[in-house]
Tab-separated table of C-alpha atoms in Angstrom:
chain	number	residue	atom	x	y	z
A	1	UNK	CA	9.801	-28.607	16.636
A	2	UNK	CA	9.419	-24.734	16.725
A	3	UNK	CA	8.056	-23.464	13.362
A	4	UNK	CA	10.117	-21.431	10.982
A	5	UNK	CA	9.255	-17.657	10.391
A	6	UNK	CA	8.901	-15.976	7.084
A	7	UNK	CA	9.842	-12.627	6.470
A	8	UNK	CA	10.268	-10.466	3.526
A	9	UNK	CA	12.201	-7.255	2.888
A	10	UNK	CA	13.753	-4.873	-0.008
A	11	UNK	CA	16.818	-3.434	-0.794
A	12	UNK	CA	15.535	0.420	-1.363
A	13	UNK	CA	17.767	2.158	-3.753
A	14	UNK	CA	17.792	5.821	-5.499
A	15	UNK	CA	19.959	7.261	-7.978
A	16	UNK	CA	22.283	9.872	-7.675
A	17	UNK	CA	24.801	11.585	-9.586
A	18	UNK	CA	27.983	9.537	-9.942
A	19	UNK	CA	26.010	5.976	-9.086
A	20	UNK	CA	23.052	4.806	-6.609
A	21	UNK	CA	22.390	4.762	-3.037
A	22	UNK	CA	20.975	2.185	-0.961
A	23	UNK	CA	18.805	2.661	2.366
A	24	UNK	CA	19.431	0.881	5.672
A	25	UNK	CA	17.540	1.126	8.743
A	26	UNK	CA	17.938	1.775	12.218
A	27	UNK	CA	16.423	-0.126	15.153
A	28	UNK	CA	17.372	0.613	18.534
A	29	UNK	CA	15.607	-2.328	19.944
A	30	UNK	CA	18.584	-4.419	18.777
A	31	UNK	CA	21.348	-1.270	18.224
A	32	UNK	CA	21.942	-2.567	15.061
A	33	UNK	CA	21.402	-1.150	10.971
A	34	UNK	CA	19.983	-3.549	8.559
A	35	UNK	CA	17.830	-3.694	5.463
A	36	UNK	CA	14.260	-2.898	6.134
A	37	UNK	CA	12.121	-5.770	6.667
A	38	UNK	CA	9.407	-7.566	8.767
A	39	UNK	CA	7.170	-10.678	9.353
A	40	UNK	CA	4.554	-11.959	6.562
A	41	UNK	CA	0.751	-11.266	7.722
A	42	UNK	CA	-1.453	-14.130	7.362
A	43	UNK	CA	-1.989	-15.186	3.963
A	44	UNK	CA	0.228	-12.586	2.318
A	45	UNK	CA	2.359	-12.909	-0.642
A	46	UNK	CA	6.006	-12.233	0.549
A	47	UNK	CA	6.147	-9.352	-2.729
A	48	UNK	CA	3.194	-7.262	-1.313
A	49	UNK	CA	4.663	-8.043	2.438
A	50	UNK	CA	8.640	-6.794	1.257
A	51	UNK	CA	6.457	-3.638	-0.456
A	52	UNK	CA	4.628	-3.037	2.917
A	53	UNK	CA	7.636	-3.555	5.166
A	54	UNK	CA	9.623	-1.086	2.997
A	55	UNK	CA	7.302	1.471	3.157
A	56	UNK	CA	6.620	1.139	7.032
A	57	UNK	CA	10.150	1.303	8.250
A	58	UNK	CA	11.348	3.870	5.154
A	59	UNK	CA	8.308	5.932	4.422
A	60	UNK	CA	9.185	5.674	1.294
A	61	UNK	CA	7.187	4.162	-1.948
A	62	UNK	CA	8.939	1.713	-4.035
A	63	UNK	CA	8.708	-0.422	-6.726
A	64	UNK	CA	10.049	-4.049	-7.028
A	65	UNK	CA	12.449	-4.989	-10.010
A	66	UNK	CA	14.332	-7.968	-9.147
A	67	UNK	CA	14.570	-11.060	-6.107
A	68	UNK	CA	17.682	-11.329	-4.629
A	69	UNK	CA	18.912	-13.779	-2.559
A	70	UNK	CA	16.895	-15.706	0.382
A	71	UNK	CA	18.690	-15.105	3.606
A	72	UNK	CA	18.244	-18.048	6.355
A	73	UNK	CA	18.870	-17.766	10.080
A	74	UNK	CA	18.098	-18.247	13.408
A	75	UNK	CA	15.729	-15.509	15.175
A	76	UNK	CA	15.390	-16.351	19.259
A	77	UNK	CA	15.643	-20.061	18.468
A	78	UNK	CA	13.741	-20.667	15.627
A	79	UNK	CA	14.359	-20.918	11.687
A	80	UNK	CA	14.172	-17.621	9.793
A	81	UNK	CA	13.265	-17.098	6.225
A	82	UNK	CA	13.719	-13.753	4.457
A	83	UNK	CA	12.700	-12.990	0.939
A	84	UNK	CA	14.445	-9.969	-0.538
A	85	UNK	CA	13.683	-7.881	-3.473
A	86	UNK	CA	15.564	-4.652	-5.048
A	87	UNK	CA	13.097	-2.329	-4.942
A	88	UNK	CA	13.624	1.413	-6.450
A	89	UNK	CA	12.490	4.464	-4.653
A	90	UNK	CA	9.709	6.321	-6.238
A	91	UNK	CA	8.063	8.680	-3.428
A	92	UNK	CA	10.047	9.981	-0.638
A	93	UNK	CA	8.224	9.932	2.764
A	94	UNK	CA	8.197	11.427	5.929
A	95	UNK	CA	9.189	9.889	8.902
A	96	UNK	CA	9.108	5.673	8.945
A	97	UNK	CA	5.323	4.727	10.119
A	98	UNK	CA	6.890	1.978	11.695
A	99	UNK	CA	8.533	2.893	15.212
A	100	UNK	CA	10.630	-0.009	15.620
A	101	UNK	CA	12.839	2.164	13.451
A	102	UNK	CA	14.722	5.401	14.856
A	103	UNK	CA	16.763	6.442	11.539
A	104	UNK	CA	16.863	5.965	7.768
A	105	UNK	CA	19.955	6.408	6.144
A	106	UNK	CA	21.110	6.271	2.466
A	107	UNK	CA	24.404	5.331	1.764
A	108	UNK	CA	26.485	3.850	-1.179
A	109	UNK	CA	27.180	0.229	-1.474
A	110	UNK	CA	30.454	0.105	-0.215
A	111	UNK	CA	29.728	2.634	2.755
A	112	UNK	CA	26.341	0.230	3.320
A	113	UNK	CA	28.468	-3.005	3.382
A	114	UNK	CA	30.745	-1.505	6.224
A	115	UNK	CA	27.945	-0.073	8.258
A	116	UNK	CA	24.953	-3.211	8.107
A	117	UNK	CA	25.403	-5.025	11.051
A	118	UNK	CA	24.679	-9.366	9.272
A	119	UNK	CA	26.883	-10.711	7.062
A	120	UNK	CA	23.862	-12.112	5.298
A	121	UNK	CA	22.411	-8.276	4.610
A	122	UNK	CA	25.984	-7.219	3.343
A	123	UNK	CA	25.341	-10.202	1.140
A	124	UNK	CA	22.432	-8.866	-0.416
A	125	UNK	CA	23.904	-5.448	-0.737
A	126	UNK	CA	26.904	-7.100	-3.122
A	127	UNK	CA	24.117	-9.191	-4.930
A	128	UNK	CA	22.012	-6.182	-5.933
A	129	UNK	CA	25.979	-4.108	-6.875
A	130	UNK	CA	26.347	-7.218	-9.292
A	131	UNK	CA	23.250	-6.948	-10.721
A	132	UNK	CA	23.246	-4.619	-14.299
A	133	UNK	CA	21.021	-1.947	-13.883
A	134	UNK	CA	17.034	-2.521	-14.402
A	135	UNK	CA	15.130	-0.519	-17.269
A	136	UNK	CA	12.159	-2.631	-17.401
A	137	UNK	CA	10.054	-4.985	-15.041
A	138	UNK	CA	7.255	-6.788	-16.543
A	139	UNK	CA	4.515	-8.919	-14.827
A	140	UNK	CA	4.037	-12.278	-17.176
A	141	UNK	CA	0.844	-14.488	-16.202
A	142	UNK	CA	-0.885	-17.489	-17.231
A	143	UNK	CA	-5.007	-16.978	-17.481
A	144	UNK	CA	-7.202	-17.718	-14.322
A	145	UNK	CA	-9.534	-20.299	-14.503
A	146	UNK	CA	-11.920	-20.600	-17.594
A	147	UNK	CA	-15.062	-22.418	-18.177
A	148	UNK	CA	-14.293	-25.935	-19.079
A	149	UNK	CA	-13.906	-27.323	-23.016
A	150	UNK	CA	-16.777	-29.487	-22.869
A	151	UNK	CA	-18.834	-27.068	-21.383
A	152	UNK	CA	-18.273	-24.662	-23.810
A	153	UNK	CA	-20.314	-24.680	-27.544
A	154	UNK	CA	-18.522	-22.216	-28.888
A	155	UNK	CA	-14.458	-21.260	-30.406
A	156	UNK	CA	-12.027	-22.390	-28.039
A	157	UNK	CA	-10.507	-18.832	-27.772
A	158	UNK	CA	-13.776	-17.049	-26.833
A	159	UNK	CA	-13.761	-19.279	-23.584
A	160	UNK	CA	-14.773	-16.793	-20.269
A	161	UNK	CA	-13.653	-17.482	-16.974
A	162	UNK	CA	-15.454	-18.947	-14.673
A	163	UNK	CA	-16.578	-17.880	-11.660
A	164	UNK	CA	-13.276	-19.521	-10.167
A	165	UNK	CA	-11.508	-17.913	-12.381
A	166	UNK	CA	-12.843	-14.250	-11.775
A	167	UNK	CA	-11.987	-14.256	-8.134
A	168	UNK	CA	-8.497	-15.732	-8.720
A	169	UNK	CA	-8.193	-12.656	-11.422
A	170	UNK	CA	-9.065	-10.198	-8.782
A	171	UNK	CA	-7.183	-11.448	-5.829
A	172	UNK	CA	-4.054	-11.257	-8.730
A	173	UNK	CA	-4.768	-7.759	-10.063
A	174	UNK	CA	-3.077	-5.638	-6.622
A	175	UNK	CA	0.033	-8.261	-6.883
A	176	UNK	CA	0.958	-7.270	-10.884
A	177	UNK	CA	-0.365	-3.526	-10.019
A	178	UNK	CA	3.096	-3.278	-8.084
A	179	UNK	CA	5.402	-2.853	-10.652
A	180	UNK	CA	3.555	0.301	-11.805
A	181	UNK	CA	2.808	-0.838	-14.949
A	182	UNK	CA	1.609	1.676	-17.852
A	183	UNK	CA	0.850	-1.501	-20.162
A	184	UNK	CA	-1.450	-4.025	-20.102
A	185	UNK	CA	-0.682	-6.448	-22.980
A	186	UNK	CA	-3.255	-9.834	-23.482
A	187	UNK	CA	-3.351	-12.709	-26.169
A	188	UNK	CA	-6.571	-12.328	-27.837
A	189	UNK	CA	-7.832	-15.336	-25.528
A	190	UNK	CA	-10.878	-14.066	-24.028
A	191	UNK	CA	-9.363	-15.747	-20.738
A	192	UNK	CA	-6.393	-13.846	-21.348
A	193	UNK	CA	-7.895	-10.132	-21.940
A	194	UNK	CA	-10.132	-11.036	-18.904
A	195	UNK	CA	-7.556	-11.796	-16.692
A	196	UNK	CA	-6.446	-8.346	-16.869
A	197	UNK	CA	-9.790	-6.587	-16.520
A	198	UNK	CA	-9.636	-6.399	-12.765
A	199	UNK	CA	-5.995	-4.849	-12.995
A	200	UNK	CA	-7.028	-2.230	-15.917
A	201	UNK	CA	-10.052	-1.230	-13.600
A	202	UNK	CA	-7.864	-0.431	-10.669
A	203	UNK	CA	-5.171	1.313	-12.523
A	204	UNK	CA	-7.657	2.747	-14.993
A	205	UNK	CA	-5.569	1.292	-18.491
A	206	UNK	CA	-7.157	-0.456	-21.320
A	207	UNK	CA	-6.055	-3.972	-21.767
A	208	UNK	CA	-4.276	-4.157	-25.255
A	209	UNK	CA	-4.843	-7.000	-27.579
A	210	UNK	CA	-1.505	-8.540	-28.931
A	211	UNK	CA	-1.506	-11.282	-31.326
A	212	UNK	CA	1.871	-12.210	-31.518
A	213	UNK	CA	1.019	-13.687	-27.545
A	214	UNK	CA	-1.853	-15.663	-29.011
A	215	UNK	CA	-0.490	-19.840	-29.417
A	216	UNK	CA	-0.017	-21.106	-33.114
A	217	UNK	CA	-2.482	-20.676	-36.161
A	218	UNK	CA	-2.464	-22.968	-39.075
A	219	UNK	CA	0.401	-22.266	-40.828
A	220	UNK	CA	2.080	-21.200	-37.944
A	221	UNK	CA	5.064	-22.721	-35.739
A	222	UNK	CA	5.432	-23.139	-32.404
A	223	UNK	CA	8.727	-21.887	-32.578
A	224	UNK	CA	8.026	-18.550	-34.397
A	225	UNK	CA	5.419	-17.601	-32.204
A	226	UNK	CA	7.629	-17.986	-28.775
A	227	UNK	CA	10.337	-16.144	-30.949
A	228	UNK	CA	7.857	-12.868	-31.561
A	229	UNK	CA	6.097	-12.969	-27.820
A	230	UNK	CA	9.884	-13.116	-27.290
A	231	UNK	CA	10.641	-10.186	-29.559
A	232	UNK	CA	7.339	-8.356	-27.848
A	233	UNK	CA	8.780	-8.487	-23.963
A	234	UNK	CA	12.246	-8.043	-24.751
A	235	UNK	CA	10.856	-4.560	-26.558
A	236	UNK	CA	9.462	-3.605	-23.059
A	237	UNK	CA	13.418	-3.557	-21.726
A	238	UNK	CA	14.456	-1.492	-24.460
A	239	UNK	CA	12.130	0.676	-24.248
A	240	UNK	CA	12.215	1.297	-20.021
A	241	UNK	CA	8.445	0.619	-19.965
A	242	UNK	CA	6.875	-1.700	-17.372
A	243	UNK	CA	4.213	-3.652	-18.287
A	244	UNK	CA	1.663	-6.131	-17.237
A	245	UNK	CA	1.360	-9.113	-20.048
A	246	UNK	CA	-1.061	-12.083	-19.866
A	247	UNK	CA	-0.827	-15.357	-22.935
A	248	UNK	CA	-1.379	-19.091	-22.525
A	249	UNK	CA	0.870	-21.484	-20.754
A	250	UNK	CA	2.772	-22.782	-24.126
A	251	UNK	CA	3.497	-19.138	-25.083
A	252	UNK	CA	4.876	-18.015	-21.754
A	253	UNK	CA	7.349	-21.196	-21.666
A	254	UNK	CA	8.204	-21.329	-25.348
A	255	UNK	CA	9.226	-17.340	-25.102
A	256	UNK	CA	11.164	-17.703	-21.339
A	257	UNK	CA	12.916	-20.559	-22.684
A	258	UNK	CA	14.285	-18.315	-25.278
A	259	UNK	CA	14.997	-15.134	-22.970
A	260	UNK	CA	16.746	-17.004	-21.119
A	261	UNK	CA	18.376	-19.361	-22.779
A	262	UNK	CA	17.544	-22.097	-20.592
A	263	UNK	CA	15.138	-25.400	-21.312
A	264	UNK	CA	13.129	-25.017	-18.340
A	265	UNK	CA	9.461	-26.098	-17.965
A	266	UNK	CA	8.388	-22.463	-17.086
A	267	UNK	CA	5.326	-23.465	-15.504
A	268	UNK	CA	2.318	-21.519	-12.941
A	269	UNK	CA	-0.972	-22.218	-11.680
A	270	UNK	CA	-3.912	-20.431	-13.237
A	271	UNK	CA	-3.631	-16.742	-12.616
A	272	UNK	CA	0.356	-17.554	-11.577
A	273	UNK	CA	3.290	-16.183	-12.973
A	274	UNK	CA	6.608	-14.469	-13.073
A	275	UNK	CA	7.738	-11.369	-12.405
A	276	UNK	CA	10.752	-10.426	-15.177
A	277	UNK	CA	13.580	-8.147	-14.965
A	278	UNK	CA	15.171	-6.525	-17.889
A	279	UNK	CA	18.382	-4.895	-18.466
A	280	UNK	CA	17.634	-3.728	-22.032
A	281	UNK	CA	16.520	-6.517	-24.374
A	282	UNK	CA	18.435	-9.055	-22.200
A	283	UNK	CA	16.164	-10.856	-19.325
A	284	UNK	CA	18.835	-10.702	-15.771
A	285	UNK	CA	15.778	-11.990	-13.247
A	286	UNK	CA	12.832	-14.476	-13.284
A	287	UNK	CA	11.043	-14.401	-10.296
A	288	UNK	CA	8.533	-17.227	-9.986
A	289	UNK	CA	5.212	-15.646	-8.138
């Protein structure tokens, strides 16, 4: 059985007076306009693959707010997966770096629905139209890997991570670095503020230390401390500032659960997490990463 291809690929959009417009691509290899994407390179996350596609085939530099949906197809016999993202235009470029394309075009929604040559792109042109318009993205993550509890003589909280964990930390800290962040928000978990270090080094911030992420202290609910790391990334929407935010496993369920309304075990692996649109104080997108 021939294996399936991934893919991954944004929907670039700028605004304008009177609305937004959305790019679409030429490529006369196939005569046809579509939404700029391309093929995964070995071991890449589809987010950093959509970014680099984008930017090839655009020339433009974008950041990612919100997944929309999968497309799946057949591409010269085999399966086709594409993972699509709306993705906002922050740096005009020159010409595409990517010669497969011949012509970038912006156009509005409607006039891109008409002119993209796959149903399944128009359909991700009318998903991103129904989505309400982003103000805030925010990178949530669990720790990476600490040292382990019985290894460790001294407060649970002052745990470092291992060497594991370090690695994991830096292989996450150009993934969250996407959204442009000009936060970095921790739990006072040494895990948690150490997570982050890699990140604040390459985007020279200082990791802030929030409390209301850290997990219960006697006297202290569960519930009221998901309600105010709640309160504390619902604030970033409000405000229209992206951020990068790192707490422990129970906090980042206990506070999705309640963004969203939905009783969902909000689970990652060690330095995983979600990537969280906001429109205002209301959470529209939760993108597992």
């Amino acid at each position: 059985m021939a294996s399936g291809i991934r893919a991954a690929g944004g929907l670039l959009w700028r605004p304008v007076r009177g609305g937004v417009e959305v790019c679409l691509v030429h490529r006369p290899r196939y005569a046809d306009w579509s939404l700029p994407k391309g093929k995964l390179g070995p071991g890449e996350h589809p987010l950093q693959a959509a970014l680099r596609e984008v930017a090839e085939e655009t020339g433009a530099r974008a950041v990612p707010q919100a997944r929309l949906p999968r497309v799946r197809y057949r591409s010269q016999g085999r399966p086709k997966v594409v993972d699509y993202w709306s993705m906002r235009a922050v740096a005009a470029g020159g010409l595409p770096a990517d010669d497969e394309v011949d012509e970038v075009r912006w156009l509005a929604v409607d006039q891109a629905v008409r002119l993209v040559s796959y149903p399944h792109d128009a359909a991700v042109v009318r998903a991103f139209a129904a989505l309400p318009p982003v103000t805030a993205t925010v990178m949530l993550v669990r720790p990476a890997h600490a040292v382990g509890r019985s290894s460790w003589a001294g407060s649970q909280g002052g745990r470092p991570l291992s060497v594991a964990g370090w690695a994991q930390a830096r292989r996450l800290a150009p993934l969250v670095a996407v959204v442009a962040p000009v936060r970095l928000l921790a739990a006072s978990a040494r895990r948690c503020v150490q997570t982050l270090s890699p990140v604040a080094d390459l985007l020279d911030l200082p990791v802030e230390v929030a409390e209301e992420l850290d997990e219960p202290r006697a006297g202290q609910s569960q519930d009221e401390c998901a309600l105010a790391a709640a309160a504390r990334l619902a604030a970033f929407g409000a405000a229209g500032t992206s951020a990068v935010v790192c707490s422990q496993r129970p906090m980042i369920s206990g506070a999705l659960e309640r963004l969203s309304g939905r009783c969902v075990d909000f689970t990652a692996a060690h330095a995983g997490g979600w990537l969280l649109a906001f429109a205002g104080t209301t959470l529209i997108a939760t993108d597992p990463l």
